[in-house]
Amino acid sequence: MKLAKRMKNMKASEIREILKITENPEIISFAGGLPAPELFPIEDIKKINERVLVEDGQKALQYTTTEGYQPLRTWIAKRMEKRLDTNFNEDEILITHGSQQALDLGGKVFLDEEDVVICESPTYLAAISAFKMFGAKFEEISCDDDGMDMDELEKILKSNTKVKLIYVIPDFQNPSGRTWSLERRKKLAELSNQYEIPVIEDNPYGELRFEGEFLPSISAFDKKGYIMCTGTFSKIYCPGYRIGWIAGNKELIRQFILVKQGSDLQCNTMSQITIAKYLEEYDIDKHIEKIRKVYKKRRDLAVHTMEKSFPKVVKFTRPQGGLFAWVELPEYIDAREILKVSLKENIAFVPGGSFYPNGGNENTFRINFSNMQEDRIVDGLTRLGRILYQYIENEV
Ligand SMILES: Cc1ncc(COP(=O)(O)O)c(C=O)c1O
């Protein structure tokens, strides 16, 4: 059977493969990017589901518009304005099946074969898969604790005429946990406007800030309508509903609506109405605060344990929010080798190599701290530290 040529670009995600192994409850898994399921508001959802079906059942089970349920879009526009200083109205928001679908639609709207996507190095694995599907190539830009290196970015924008899209995750990045400074946000908006290259600013974790000030979205500094922003209910509510969104200027959103029509017509009506009703009747801020508290505690324990138990030459990020920390081993160590040994001790994580679209950097790995109970975080990272000591030469 002959498959489409694009299938040659696709391979199984390493994370999905590791997640299969971690279904074994004995494994202490720092591998997935899963929220803590014990925090899903199941009782509230039960009540709201019932109410929606009783009061609005016919509407909730019917087809709806491609752009999505209007009260939900209105809530999102207001929330983004409050949190991110954006200026999108409800007509500039498209509801998507998770923010992941927004990335896929972005690929369809912007990318032809051999077009170049500029991204952070490292970047989100499933964004690499989404854009690769359209035959895209990647220019990775180095990052530090303030975000992308703007000089390097400008050099590429000046010299590479194939650049079609910039993809960034400025808040508590997946996988690195890093957050961009205000200056870098402003500069990216300026460069995108100057070189007229669209940006997808992916922001699934922004609400989960444990300390410090919320920072404006990059699109808050956009003067020409080149910057689009995604968001999601996956990490502040639950991922099972698969409801996210993309915001952007009206003309761009119109293009996204056209391609979404060909993909799935619309998002699940019941999910949209249920979430909108929840937002109307329950206190989402209180719920998010509960999540933040739990994740902050887990972040503190993870960082503290790594400080205590990892060899001193091992570097790692200390995220101010989100779900992940990023570990860099000395260059001569391959994190995949460490994973083989640690799996034998029932400890899992994701080797960092897959987060680099052009390869390399096998001495890195990602730690997720949101999905493990506190005692297991300490136990797992302490034992991982012991394994690392076996590999690191001359370390005491
Ligand atoms: C950076 C980033 N973007 C997008 C997504 C997709 O999230 P969802 O489709 O659940 O909204 C994730 C999920 O982990 C992510 O980490």
XYZ file of C-alpha atoms and ligand atoms in Angstrom, residues 33 97-101 103 124 167 169 174 202 204-205 231-232 234-235 239 242 244 324, ligand 1:
38
model
C 3.262 16.171 31.061
C -9.616 20.665 20.271
C -6.880 21.478 22.739
C -4.175 23.969 21.880
C -2.577 21.056 20.010
C -5.186 21.412 17.275
C -0.751 24.095 16.152
C 7.687 21.316 22.530
C 6.788 29.325 17.319
C 6.313 29.178 24.496
C 7.766 22.857 27.844
C 1.738 28.913 22.763
C -0.741 26.366 28.132
C 0.980 27.046 31.468
C -4.505 28.801 25.308
C -6.146 25.745 26.836
C -6.160 21.314 29.861
C -3.952 22.458 32.728
C -7.395 17.833 29.451
C -9.911 18.711 24.753
C -8.367 25.069 23.872
C 8.584 20.984 34.098
C 3.675 23.711 24.934
C 2.424 22.931 24.745
N 1.576 23.298 23.776
C 0.427 22.635 23.573
C 0.083 21.553 24.354
C -1.202 20.837 24.043
O -2.121 20.924 25.054
P -3.670 20.718 24.846
O -3.879 20.234 23.436
O -4.085 19.735 25.859
O -4.286 22.063 25.047
C 0.923 21.132 25.377
C 0.580 19.978 26.203
O 1.269 19.475 27.009
C 2.137 21.845 25.572
O 3.001 21.505 26.531
